[in-house]
Amino acid sequence: MAIKSTADKVATIQKGYTLEGPTIELGAAIIDGEVHRDAPVRLPLSMMNRHGLVAGATGTGKTVTLHMMAEQLSTAGVPVFLADIKGDLSGLATAAAGSEKLMARTDGIGQAWSGKTFPVEFLALGGDGNGIPVRATVTSFGPILLSRIMELNDTQESSLQLVFHFADKNDLELIDLKDLRAIIQFLTSKEGKDELEELGGLSKATAGVILRELITLEAQGMEKFFGEPEFDTAELMRTAPDGRGVITCLELPTLQTKPMLFSTFLMWLLADLFEDLPEAGDLDKPKLVFFLDEAHLLFNGASKAFLDAITTTVRLIRSKGVGIFFVTQTPKDVPAEVLGQLANRVQHALRAYTPEDAKALKATVSTFPMSDYDLEETLTSAGIGEAVITVMNEKGAPTPVALTRLRAPESVMGPSADALISSTVAGSALLPKYGTAVDNVSAYEKIAGNALSDDVAAAPAATAPRGGTSDVDADARRIEEEILGRPSSRPAPAPERQAPERQAPRQSQRQPADGGGIAGALGGALGGGLTSMARSLGTQLGRELLRGVFGTAPKRRRR
């Protein structure tokens, strides 16, 4: 094979990154050791919803890369969501000051640089930080995501679903953790013995395990993440009065102590967006771009059902106009089923200090198209602020691999002043809506006030005939096998016999009345979320199937 000249390599990059529509400017190509400002490397704005990966070893510039991309997305009118792990991204609200070194770098890649500020909204999970508090109700969060936080096994997860089912049947609103704790305590008490038996697949021992895990969450201070007012994820898709997209920074000062909560909460945000957004098809620019830093936290120790749900999210949310960029150290941190859907790749330098590092390097190289670079050498020698890039062009084909010197952000690469963050939060339009927690009457108050008398007395009619749990078991088996995609541990159904028709279950105030057939069967096992899924299975398969897999439910109210 003939060795290409430098001019030919430059021409390949120029041709591959000549694009017609609006673009995100990433930098200039480095070819044969020289930066070529006449060979710009770009990412089509219309392809940002094809998702992407920003990877590289610690200290190679991943955070600066997503910082720079977020600035340009905002300028193009695209809202951005960032998980601010280290606190550095708050600098987007402060204009950067130029320096001789910075201007030399930007001139070398053809970047017309000037310091700018960007419209930023600061959020904090449950108020754990300086931002606007983000909360979710236990009902909308759902049993599968909650099981993920509590690290329950499959059997315990299925049992928690039955607890949610009991709450829905008896109009017991699950707003915060004390509501869920109150229901489990009732079911494991002498007064709730009969109702526990009617749930069939839920044993007192398993309920006790869930209760202990729930109390542990409360002891760790996680109860403040669940409650009202619930955050409306549509707030992530706002634009500023000047037309720029709002950059939402989720502050995570205690990530190291709550990594599972962080990753699971991000999946709730995505699942909720997916549920609400209409199909959009191919757009000139995405409606929202998510950057998920520390992406490995999503996948470590995750169950097959949870991984399948993430894969489904990534595959289907693209059609809603949302792009997701995973930010992590190596592509190996992301499951193959998800990695295969990430069309845009920004790969910073990798280290090869150990045999495991060398193996990861070879695996990374194998995921790139053929190129004019020796990628093993390039990926171990790339400098800070340099990355190997290939993206999807406007025709849906991969662009040539290009070692790129990346653009510099125009806002501060570091935290903004505390006073600026505080004033931004104080002046936010979201503060009056979400700043103060409220505690409406819900399951805890109803149980504590003996308000269960009518509902609980009717519970046998709302579940299964007393003395038999075959209907509940059959429904639960169906959910586990058909929706969650795993073998069921529940007893096989007994030989069919004639039985009186069950009374239609009482509906929660949060769910409309529903018919029988498959919708009723699915709803009987997991409550309103899957009832809705089954009812509209024929016309909204992708949307409702995602909700069923995650176990999330519609919000009780929008404020």
mmCIF file of N, CA and C in Angstrom, residues 361-469:
data_model
loop_
_atom_site.group_PDB
_atom_site.id
_atom_site.type_symbol
_atom_site.label_atom_id
_atom_site.label_comp_id
_atom_site.label_asym_id
_atom_site.label_seq_id
_atom_site.Cartn_x
_atom_site.Cartn_y
_atom_site.Cartn_z
ATOM 1 N N LEU A 361 -6.498 -0.377 25.394
ATOM 2 C CA LEU A 361 -6.045 0.412 24.251
ATOM 3 C C LEU A 361 -6.336 -0.299 22.940
ATOM 4 N N LYS A 362 -5.991 -1.588 22.863
ATOM 5 C CA LYS A 362 -6.243 -2.355 21.638
ATOM 6 C C LYS A 362 -7.738 -2.425 21.338
ATOM 7 N N ALA A 363 -8.548 -2.588 22.389
ATOM 8 C CA ALA A 363 -9.992 -2.647 22.191
ATOM 9 C C ALA A 363 -10.524 -1.325 21.655
ATOM 10 N N THR A 364 -9.976 -0.209 22.155
ATOM 11 C CA THR A 364 -10.400 1.104 21.691
ATOM 12 C C THR A 364 -10.039 1.312 20.230
ATOM 13 N N VAL A 365 -8.816 0.967 19.869
ATOM 14 C CA VAL A 365 -8.362 1.128 18.478
ATOM 15 C C VAL A 365 -9.259 0.342 17.526
ATOM 16 N N SER A 366 -9.688 -0.832 17.946
ATOM 17 C CA SER A 366 -10.497 -1.693 17.076
ATOM 18 C C SER A 366 -11.874 -1.111 16.785
ATOM 19 N N THR A 367 -12.308 -0.130 17.569
ATOM 20 C CA THR A 367 -13.636 0.448 17.358
ATOM 21 C C THR A 367 -13.626 1.614 16.380
ATOM 22 N N PHE A 368 -12.452 2.042 15.915
ATOM 23 C CA PHE A 368 -12.362 3.151 14.980
ATOM 24 C C PHE A 368 -12.286 2.648 13.535
ATOM 25 N N PRO A 369 -12.756 3.456 12.567
ATOM 26 C CA PRO A 369 -12.573 3.101 11.154
ATOM 27 C C PRO A 369 -11.094 3.093 10.779
ATOM 28 N N MET A 370 -10.766 2.472 9.658
ATOM 29 C CA MET A 370 -9.402 2.509 9.134
ATOM 30 C C MET A 370 -8.996 3.961 8.893
ATOM 31 N N SER A 371 -7.722 4.253 9.144
ATOM 32 C CA SER A 371 -7.296 5.643 9.014
ATOM 33 C C SER A 371 -5.837 5.726 8.603
ATOM 34 N N ASP A 372 -5.367 6.964 8.418
ATOM 35 C CA ASP A 372 -3.973 7.211 8.076
ATOM 36 C C ASP A 372 -3.081 7.299 9.308
ATOM 37 N N TYR A 373 -3.644 7.093 10.494
ATOM 38 C CA TYR A 373 -2.888 7.205 11.743
ATOM 39 C C TYR A 373 -2.547 5.818 12.294
ATOM 40 N N ASP A 374 -1.433 5.742 12.971
ATOM 41 C CA ASP A 374 -1.146 4.590 13.827
ATOM 42 C C ASP A 374 -1.828 4.892 15.160
ATOM 43 N N LEU A 375 -3.036 4.385 15.333
ATOM 44 C CA LEU A 375 -3.857 4.825 16.452
ATOM 45 C C LEU A 375 -3.300 4.400 17.808
ATOM 46 N N GLU A 376 -2.635 3.259 17.877
ATOM 47 C CA GLU A 376 -2.063 2.856 19.165
ATOM 48 C C GLU A 376 -1.016 3.875 19.616
ATOM 49 N N GLU A 377 -0.197 4.302 18.688
ATOM 50 C CA GLU A 377 0.810 5.305 19.027
ATOM 51 C C GLU A 377 0.172 6.668 19.269
ATOM 52 N N THR A 378 -0.790 7.021 18.426
ATOM 53 C CA THR A 378 -1.428 8.334 18.531
ATOM 54 C C THR A 378 -2.176 8.497 19.855
ATOM 55 N N LEU A 379 -2.895 7.461 20.265
ATOM 56 C CA LEU A 379 -3.707 7.569 21.477
ATOM 57 C C LEU A 379 -2.875 7.573 22.753
ATOM 58 N N THR A 380 -1.675 7.090 22.685
ATOM 59 C CA THR A 380 -0.820 7.123 23.878
ATOM 60 C C THR A 380 0.101 8.332 23.901
ATOM 61 N N SER A 381 0.165 9.079 22.791
ATOM 62 C CA SER A 381 1.065 10.243 22.728
ATOM 63 C C SER A 381 0.328 11.570 22.588
ATOM 64 N N ALA A 382 -1.009 11.525 22.434
ATOM 65 C CA ALA A 382 -1.776 12.764 22.273
ATOM 66 C C ALA A 382 -1.626 13.641 23.516
ATOM 67 N N GLY A 383 -1.526 14.948 23.302
ATOM 68 C CA GLY A 383 -1.355 15.875 24.415
ATOM 69 C C GLY A 383 -2.685 16.276 25.040
ATOM 70 N N ILE A 384 -2.609 17.018 26.132
ATOM 71 C CA ILE A 384 -3.810 17.548 26.775
ATOM 72 C C ILE A 384 -4.490 18.518 25.806
ATOM 73 N N GLY A 385 -5.800 18.367 25.665
ATOM 74 C CA GLY A 385 -6.531 19.218 24.727
ATOM 75 C C GLY A 385 -6.465 18.731 23.299
ATOM 76 N N GLU A 386 -6.010 17.492 23.117
ATOM 77 C CA GLU A 386 -6.015 16.865 21.793
ATOM 78 C C GLU A 386 -6.815 15.569 21.873
ATOM 79 N N ALA A 387 -7.453 15.204 20.755
ATOM 80 C CA ALA A 387 -8.280 14.001 20.758
ATOM 81 C C ALA A 387 -8.395 13.439 19.347
ATOM 82 N N VAL A 388 -8.584 12.137 19.279
ATOM 83 C CA VAL A 388 -8.867 11.461 18.013
ATOM 84 C C VAL A 388 -10.370 11.472 17.807
ATOM 85 N N ILE A 389 -10.800 11.959 16.653
ATOM 86 C CA ILE A 389 -12.225 12.212 16.422
ATOM 87 C C ILE A 389 -12.703 11.523 15.154
ATOM 88 N N THR A 390 -13.889 10.950 15.218
ATOM 89 C CA THR A 390 -14.659 10.584 14.036
ATOM 90 C C THR A 390 -16.123 10.765 14.398
ATOM 91 N N VAL A 391 -16.894 11.382 13.509
ATOM 92 C CA VAL A 391 -18.308 11.664 13.779
ATOM 93 C C VAL A 391 -19.140 11.213 12.577
ATOM 94 N N MET A 392 -20.440 11.345 12.703
ATOM 95 C CA MET A 392 -21.329 11.003 11.597
ATOM 96 C C MET A 392 -21.574 12.251 10.752
ATOM 97 N N ASN A 393 -21.344 12.143 9.448
ATOM 98 C CA ASN A 393 -21.597 13.301 8.592
ATOM 99 C C ASN A 393 -23.084 13.400 8.255
ATOM 100 N N GLU A 394 -23.435 14.407 7.496
ATOM 101 C CA GLU A 394 -24.848 14.686 7.226
ATOM 102 C C GLU A 394 -25.525 13.600 6.405
ATOM 103 N N LYS A 395 -24.752 12.737 5.772
ATOM 104 C CA LYS A 395 -25.319 11.619 5.009
ATOM 105 C C LYS A 395 -25.366 10.333 5.818
ATOM 106 N N GLY A 396 -24.942 10.407 7.082
ATOM 107 C CA GLY A 396 -25.000 9.236 7.943
ATOM 108 C C GLY A 396 -23.802 8.323 7.846
ATOM 109 N N ALA A 397 -22.714 8.782 7.238
ATOM 110 C CA ALA A 397 -21.491 7.991 7.120
ATOM 111 C C ALA A 397 -20.436 8.537 8.073
ATOM 112 N N PRO A 398 -19.518 7.688 8.556
ATOM 113 C CA PRO A 398 -18.474 8.186 9.459
ATOM 114 C C PRO A 398 -17.473 9.070 8.731
ATOM 115 N N THR A 399 -17.038 10.121 9.400
ATOM 116 C CA THR A 399 -16.017 10.995 8.831
ATOM 117 C C THR A 399 -14.637 10.367 9.041
ATOM 118 N N PRO A 400 -13.628 10.834 8.294
ATOM 119 C CA PRO A 400 -12.271 10.301 8.485
ATOM 120 C C PRO A 400 -11.791 10.526 9.916
ATOM 121 N N VAL A 401 -11.007 9.591 10.420
ATOM 122 C CA VAL A 401 -10.407 9.736 11.746
ATOM 123 C C VAL A 401 -9.403 10.892 11.702
ATOM 124 N N ALA A 402 -9.479 11.775 12.691
ATOM 125 C CA ALA A 402 -8.592 12.943 12.697
ATOM 126 C C ALA A 402 -8.097 13.221 14.107
ATOM 127 N N LEU A 403 -6.775 13.210 14.277
ATOM 128 C CA LEU A 403 -6.206 13.719 15.523
ATOM 129 C C LEU A 403 -6.394 15.230 15.495
ATOM 130 N N THR A 404 -6.994 15.773 16.551
ATOM 131 C CA THR A 404 -7.470 17.151 16.511
ATOM 132 C C THR A 404 -6.975 17.941 17.714
ATOM 133 N N ARG A 405 -6.490 19.149 17.445
ATOM 134 C CA ARG A 405 -6.244 20.091 18.535
ATOM 135 C C ARG A 405 -7.555 20.835 18.760
ATOM 136 N N LEU A 406 -8.093 20.696 19.950
ATOM 137 C CA LEU A 406 -9.449 21.143 20.216
ATOM 138 C C LEU A 406 -9.535 22.641 20.499
ATOM 139 N N ARG A 407 -10.702 23.195 20.212
ATOM 140 C CA ARG A 407 -10.963 24.603 20.485
ATOM 141 C C ARG A 407 -10.928 24.881 21.981
ATOM 142 N N ALA A 408 -10.677 26.120 22.323
ATOM 143 C CA ALA A 408 -10.670 26.540 23.724
ATOM 144 C C ALA A 408 -12.035 27.103 24.093
ATOM 145 N N PRO A 409 -12.534 26.804 25.284
ATOM 146 C CA PRO A 409 -13.785 27.431 25.739
ATOM 147 C C PRO A 409 -13.622 28.940 25.846
ATOM 148 N N GLU A 410 -14.740 29.651 25.723
ATOM 149 C CA GLU A 410 -14.727 31.110 25.816
ATOM 150 C C GLU A 410 -15.201 31.606 27.181
ATOM 151 N N SER A 411 -15.629 30.672 28.026
ATOM 152 C CA SER A 411 -15.948 31.006 29.415
ATOM 153 C C SER A 411 -14.890 30.357 30.308
ATOM 154 N N VAL A 412 -14.971 30.629 31.599
ATOM 155 C CA VAL A 412 -13.922 30.201 32.527
ATOM 156 C C VAL A 412 -13.857 28.670 32.628
ATOM 157 N N MET A 413 -12.654 28.119 32.494
ATOM 158 C CA MET A 413 -12.446 26.680 32.665
ATOM 159 C C MET A 413 -12.187 26.401 34.148
ATOM 160 N N GLY A 414 -13.223 26.480 34.930
ATOM 161 C CA GLY A 414 -13.134 26.322 36.374
ATOM 162 C C GLY A 414 -14.405 26.864 36.985
ATOM 163 N N PRO A 415 -14.515 26.831 38.297
ATOM 164 C CA PRO A 415 -15.755 27.268 38.939
ATOM 165 C C PRO A 415 -15.942 28.776 38.877
ATOM 166 N N SER A 416 -17.208 29.184 38.796
ATOM 167 C CA SER A 416 -17.549 30.601 38.959
ATOM 168 C C SER A 416 -17.493 30.963 40.439
ATOM 169 N N ALA A 417 -17.471 32.236 40.725
ATOM 170 C CA ALA A 417 -17.462 32.708 42.108
ATOM 171 C C ALA A 417 -18.749 32.296 42.812
ATOM 172 N N ASP A 418 -18.637 31.960 44.086
ATOM 173 C CA ASP A 418 -19.818 31.543 44.857
ATOM 174 C C ASP A 418 -20.896 32.615 44.839
ATOM 175 N N ALA A 419 -20.487 33.874 44.899
ATOM 176 C CA ALA A 419 -21.463 34.962 44.908
ATOM 177 C C ALA A 419 -22.270 34.992 43.618
ATOM 178 N N LEU A 420 -21.598 34.711 42.478
ATOM 179 C CA LEU A 420 -22.306 34.690 41.195
ATOM 180 C C LEU A 420 -23.300 33.536 41.149
ATOM 181 N N ILE A 421 -22.879 32.353 41.611
ATOM 182 C CA ILE A 421 -23.789 31.207 41.625
ATOM 183 C C ILE A 421 -25.000 31.494 42.507
ATOM 184 N N SER A 422 -24.751 32.060 43.691
ATOM 185 C CA SER A 422 -25.848 32.363 44.615
ATOM 186 C C SER A 422 -26.816 33.370 44.017
ATOM 187 N N SER A 423 -26.300 34.395 43.363
ATOM 188 C CA SER A 423 -27.179 35.408 42.768
ATOM 189 C C SER A 423 -27.952 34.837 41.586
ATOM 190 N N THR A 424 -27.326 33.937 40.827
ATOM 191 C CA THR A 424 -28.009 33.294 39.702
ATOM 192 C C THR A 424 -29.178 32.446 40.195
ATOM 193 N N VAL A 425 -28.928 31.688 41.257
ATOM 194 C CA VAL A 425 -29.988 30.854 41.825
ATOM 195 C C VAL A 425 -31.099 31.723 42.403
ATOM 196 N N ALA A 426 -30.730 32.780 43.118
ATOM 197 C CA ALA A 426 -31.728 33.653 43.736
ATOM 198 C C ALA A 426 -32.612 34.332 42.693
ATOM 199 N N GLY A 427 -32.048 34.609 41.518
ATOM 200 C CA GLY A 427 -32.814 35.279 40.474
ATOM 201 C C GLY A 427 -33.491 34.337 39.504
ATOM 202 N N SER A 428 -33.377 33.046 39.712
ATOM 203 C CA SER A 428 -33.950 32.070 38.783
ATOM 204 C C SER A 428 -35.475 32.033 38.870
ATOM 205 N N ALA A 429 -36.101 31.897 37.706
ATOM 206 C CA ALA A 429 -37.564 31.751 37.669
ATOM 207 C C ALA A 429 -38.011 30.420 38.257
ATOM 208 N N LEU A 430 -37.087 29.473 38.419
ATOM 209 C CA LEU A 430 -37.443 28.162 38.958
ATOM 210 C C LEU A 430 -37.504 28.155 40.485
ATOM 211 N N LEU A 431 -36.856 29.115 41.117
ATOM 212 C CA LEU A 431 -36.780 29.085 42.579
ATOM 213 C C LEU A 431 -38.158 29.145 43.249
ATOM 214 N N PRO A 432 -39.071 30.031 42.820
ATOM 215 C CA PRO A 432 -40.394 30.022 43.460
ATOM 216 C C PRO A 432 -41.150 28.709 43.265
ATOM 217 N N LYS A 433 -40.889 28.003 42.168
ATOM 218 C CA LYS A 433 -41.618 26.767 41.881
ATOM 219 C C LYS A 433 -41.079 25.582 42.671
ATOM 220 N N TYR A 434 -39.753 25.515 42.838
ATOM 221 C CA TYR A 434 -39.140 24.312 43.401
ATOM 222 C C TYR A 434 -38.334 24.552 44.673
ATOM 223 N N GLY A 435 -38.207 25.803 45.080
ATOM 224 C CA GLY A 435 -37.303 26.113 46.173
ATOM 225 C C GLY A 435 -37.731 25.590 47.527
ATOM 226 N N THR A 436 -39.029 25.497 47.765
ATOM 227 C CA THR A 436 -39.531 25.096 49.078
ATOM 228 C C THR A 436 -40.250 23.766 48.982
ATOM 229 N N ALA A 437 -39.822 22.794 49.794
ATOM 230 C CA ALA A 437 -40.465 21.482 49.808
ATOM 231 C C ALA A 437 -41.849 21.593 50.431
ATOM 232 N N VAL A 438 -42.782 20.788 49.919
ATOM 233 C CA VAL A 438 -44.132 20.722 50.481
ATOM 234 C C VAL A 438 -44.424 19.273 50.859
ATOM 235 N N ASP A 439 -45.306 19.104 51.834
ATOM 236 C CA ASP A 439 -45.643 17.759 52.308
ATOM 237 C C ASP A 439 -47.152 17.601 52.298
ATOM 238 N N ASN A 440 -47.692 17.208 51.151
ATOM 239 C CA ASN A 440 -49.128 17.026 51.010
ATOM 240 C C ASN A 440 -49.572 15.733 51.675
ATOM 241 N N VAL A 441 -50.867 15.616 51.900
ATOM 242 C CA VAL A 441 -51.430 14.383 52.459
ATOM 243 C C VAL A 441 -51.185 13.235 51.495
ATOM 244 N N SER A 442 -50.599 12.173 51.994
ATOM 245 C CA SER A 442 -50.271 11.020 51.161
ATOM 246 C C SER A 442 -50.360 9.760 52.012
ATOM 247 N N ALA A 443 -49.699 8.680 51.603
ATOM 248 C CA ALA A 443 -49.865 7.389 52.265
ATOM 249 C C ALA A 443 -49.534 7.453 53.754
ATOM 250 N N TYR A 444 -48.465 8.134 54.103
ATOM 251 C CA TYR A 444 -48.060 8.199 55.513
ATOM 252 C C TYR A 444 -49.157 8.806 56.375
ATOM 253 N N GLU A 445 -49.700 9.934 55.936
ATOM 254 C CA GLU A 445 -50.732 10.595 56.711
ATOM 255 C C GLU A 445 -52.013 9.775 56.759
ATOM 256 N N LYS A 446 -52.351 9.121 55.647
ATOM 257 C CA LYS A 446 -53.569 8.321 55.614
ATOM 258 C C LYS A 446 -53.476 7.134 56.568
ATOM 259 N N ILE A 447 -52.317 6.477 56.563
ATOM 260 C CA ILE A 447 -52.151 5.322 57.452
ATOM 261 C C ILE A 447 -52.080 5.778 58.901
ATOM 262 N N ALA A 448 -51.311 6.842 59.148
ATOM 263 C CA ALA A 448 -51.177 7.323 60.521
ATOM 264 C C ALA A 448 -52.499 7.819 61.079
ATOM 265 N N GLY A 449 -53.356 8.356 60.208
ATOM 266 C CA GLY A 449 -54.639 8.866 60.642
ATOM 267 C C GLY A 449 -55.764 7.864 60.518
ATOM 268 N N ASN A 450 -55.415 6.589 60.335
ATOM 269 C CA ASN A 450 -56.423 5.529 60.195
ATOM 270 C C ASN A 450 -57.400 5.833 59.071
ATOM 271 N N ALA A 451 -56.880 6.424 58.011
ATOM 272 C CA ALA A 451 -57.743 6.759 56.887
ATOM 273 C C ALA A 451 -57.871 5.616 55.898
ATOM 274 N N LEU A 452 -57.394 4.437 56.284
ATOM 275 C CA LEU A 452 -57.395 3.303 55.372
ATOM 276 C C LEU A 452 -58.670 2.473 55.440
ATOM 277 N N SER A 453 -59.530 2.763 56.383
ATOM 278 C CA SER A 453 -60.576 1.804 56.722
ATOM 279 C C SER A 453 -61.360 1.321 55.507
ATOM 280 N N ASP A 454 -61.828 2.248 54.675
ATOM 281 C CA ASP A 454 -62.637 1.824 53.540
ATOM 282 C C ASP A 454 -61.809 1.134 52.479
ATOM 283 N N ASP A 455 -60.640 1.719 52.148
ATOM 284 C CA ASP A 455 -59.821 1.176 51.077
ATOM 285 C C ASP A 455 -59.272 -0.196 51.421
ATOM 286 N N VAL A 456 -58.696 -0.330 52.631
ATOM 287 C CA VAL A 456 -58.071 -1.585 52.987
ATOM 288 C C VAL A 456 -59.107 -2.678 53.205
ATOM 289 N N ALA A 457 -60.285 -2.289 53.710
ATOM 290 C CA ALA A 457 -61.333 -3.289 53.878
ATOM 291 C C ALA A 457 -61.738 -3.870 52.538
ATOM 292 N N ALA A 458 -61.619 -3.076 51.472
ATOM 293 C CA ALA A 458 -61.986 -3.562 50.139
ATOM 294 C C ALA A 458 -60.833 -4.207 49.411
ATOM 295 N N ALA A 459 -59.653 -4.261 50.039
ATOM 296 C CA ALA A 459 -58.459 -4.762 49.349
ATOM 297 C C ALA A 459 -58.606 -6.178 48.831
ATOM 298 N N PRO A 460 -59.240 -7.131 49.550
ATOM 299 C CA PRO A 460 -59.359 -8.479 48.990
ATOM 300 C C PRO A 460 -60.072 -8.484 47.649
ATOM 301 N N ALA A 461 -61.106 -7.654 47.506
ATOM 302 C CA ALA A 461 -61.814 -7.616 46.236
ATOM 303 C C ALA A 461 -60.971 -6.962 45.163
ATOM 304 N N ALA A 462 -60.021 -6.136 45.591
ATOM 305 C CA ALA A 462 -59.213 -5.411 44.616
ATOM 306 C C ALA A 462 -57.979 -6.162 44.201
ATOM 307 N N THR A 463 -57.720 -7.304 44.801
ATOM 308 C CA THR A 463 -56.536 -8.066 44.401
ATOM 309 C C THR A 463 -56.943 -9.451 43.956
ATOM 310 N N ALA A 464 -56.878 -10.448 44.858
ATOM 311 C CA ALA A 464 -57.236 -11.808 44.473
ATOM 312 C C ALA A 464 -58.218 -12.357 45.490
ATOM 313 N N PRO A 465 -58.989 -13.394 45.142
ATOM 314 C CA PRO A 465 -59.913 -13.977 46.094
ATOM 315 C C PRO A 465 -59.161 -14.467 47.315
ATOM 316 N N ARG A 466 -59.744 -14.257 48.512
ATOM 317 C CA ARG A 466 -59.097 -14.674 49.740
ATOM 318 C C ARG A 466 -58.834 -16.178 49.683
ATOM 319 N N GLY A 467 -57.601 -16.529 50.124
ATOM 320 C CA GLY A 467 -57.241 -17.937 50.140
ATOM 321 C C GLY A 467 -56.580 -18.380 48.854
ATOM 322 N N GLY A 468 -56.526 -17.520 47.838
ATOM 323 C CA GLY A 468 -55.883 -17.914 46.588
ATOM 324 C C GLY A 468 -55.170 -16.753 45.952
ATOM 325 N N THR A 469 -53.995 -16.961 45.389
ATOM 326 C CA THR A 469 -53.201 -15.866 44.803
ATOM 327 C C THR A 469 -52.812 -16.181 43.370
#
